[in-house]
Amino acid sequence: MQQILILGGGAAGLAAALAAAQTAEGRAHITVLDKNAKVGKKLLATGNGRCNLDNRDITPERYFTSSPKALRRLLSAVDEAAPLAWFESLGLYPRTDEAGRVYPYSNQAADVLALLEHHLSRLGVEVRTGCTVQNLSQSRGGYAVQIETEAGRETLRADAVICAMGGDAGPQFGTDGFGTRFAAQCGGRMAPLYPCLTALQCAHPRKPLAGIRAKGCASLLDGADGRVLARETGEVQFTEYGLSGICIMQLSGLLAPGRGPKRPVVALDLFPALRETELAALFAQRVGLLGSEAAEFWLGLLPAKLGRALWADAGLPENARTLPASAWPKLAATAKCWRFEGLTPCGWKQAQTTGGGLLLDEVEDDFQFKGCPGLYFVGETLDCAGSCGGYNLHWAFGSGLAAGRSAAKKPQAHRPAPRNKKKR
């Protein structure tokens, strides 16, 4: 009987295991190995516990990678795997919000995990937790995977191995970056790793604004030449260290080492619906309607603290009635392009996913490692990070499905060893 090992019990790993079991129809023994005490730990936290498992508008532009051409090829394979239709075939009933984000109708990530576990059990997939993968090598026309458990070291033989151990993001969920290190140990070419979909630290954060939220447009600029690299509209959250919120997290995906701007700047437009001249006229009109203090000036426009900080950054004195007419265009210009500089992504604990990883050109359309039949890399181990909104789980589930189906189609022929067999 064919032996298939799934390294990692996250979204990609569980999808791969179940897809392999469905395809093999009893012709394979499938085992999931996970280092945590329970599989799906990170999956339970997705979508704030609601599990934003897909999106109705999947396009290559919603992903960050160093290999856009290869991404189009592999994303087509993921789309063909049809992860949402697959979930529906398992009994999941989805709901879609106004932004195209797809959730289980119950809005419970725990239900998605329970559904997967139900079908894994029904199909006889073995799930082993508390297992740390140590090494992989060639063995008898297949692979030998060495693991560490509470009982000691153990070696498992497999005809096919699917690596779904993730990246560095979210160490609190049990990830430690071994998935990407493992890909490198197998001889794969790697793009540098970086925290993706995370908040940004600023050189001079506005600490008094911590906790304040405001809707607007955030632009990522190249401070060297002023070019606008991307724009995102949504809610910005001010923090003690800098900026957060979904639109800021989206921009963080463009800060890849070697590909991002050397001097990144975020410019906030707090009044995106108004042109600068219209905003200046609005400000001038308010002086006669409200009191002379800056705090009163912002009533109904912005939170008082936020308004005062904007006022101060524009270099205006406290008393609004003493200001010349030239002050309002200056204040409008600041409100339309409020700059935050000296940006660096926050660390792995805050990151939702891992940027960088095994280059996409290193895998076939079924996510098999080129030159090593029966060895697959899926999900977050690859150099592909999606935007917020279900794109990462679409990639994780879809790549897992494609790999699992491929691995279970037939026993693999004799294959060469991984290109580099260095131990961990």
PDB file of C-alpha atoms in Angstrom, residues 8 22 37-38 58 61 99 122 153 157-158 195 212 248 267 301 326 347 349 386 397 414:
ATOM      1  CA  GLY A   8       2.168  19.897   8.969  1.00  0.00           C
ATOM      2  CA  GLN A  22     -10.351  10.939  -1.446  1.00  0.00           C
ATOM      3  CA  ALA A  37      -0.795  19.004  20.520  1.00  0.00           C
ATOM      4  CA  LYS A  38      -3.722  19.523  18.121  1.00  0.00           C
ATOM      5  CA  ILE A  58      -9.038  35.829  -6.894  1.00  0.00           C
ATOM      6  CA  GLU A  61      -2.525  41.084  -8.357  1.00  0.00           C
ATOM      7  CA  ALA A  99     -16.134  42.677  -0.118  1.00  0.00           C
ATOM      8  CA  ARG A 122     -14.123   8.906   8.122  1.00  0.00           C
ATOM      9  CA  ARG A 153      13.437   9.449  17.527  1.00  0.00           C
ATOM     10  CA  ARG A 157       9.151   5.635   5.178  1.00  0.00           C
ATOM     11  CA  ALA A 158       6.950   7.216   2.488  1.00  0.00           C
ATOM     12  CA  PRO A 195       6.939  39.434   7.956  1.00  0.00           C
ATOM     13  CA  ILE A 212      -7.498  55.983  17.616  1.00  0.00           C
ATOM     14  CA  ILE A 248      -1.559  49.308   6.373  1.00  0.00           C
ATOM     15  CA  ALA A 267       1.095  59.074   3.322  1.00  0.00           C
ATOM     16  CA  LEU A 301     -14.729  65.803  11.406  1.00  0.00           C
ATOM     17  CA  SER A 326      -3.208  80.964   3.656  1.00  0.00           C
ATOM     18  CA  GLY A 347       7.898  41.133  13.834  1.00  0.00           C
ATOM     19  CA  LYS A 349       4.318  37.449  16.064  1.00  0.00           C
ATOM     20  CA  GLY A 386      -1.750  36.917  -0.369  1.00  0.00           C
ATOM     21  CA  PHE A 397      -6.226  24.943   0.612  1.00  0.00           C
ATOM     22  CA  HIS A 414      12.168   5.454  -8.200  1.00  0.00           C
TER      23      HIS A 414
END
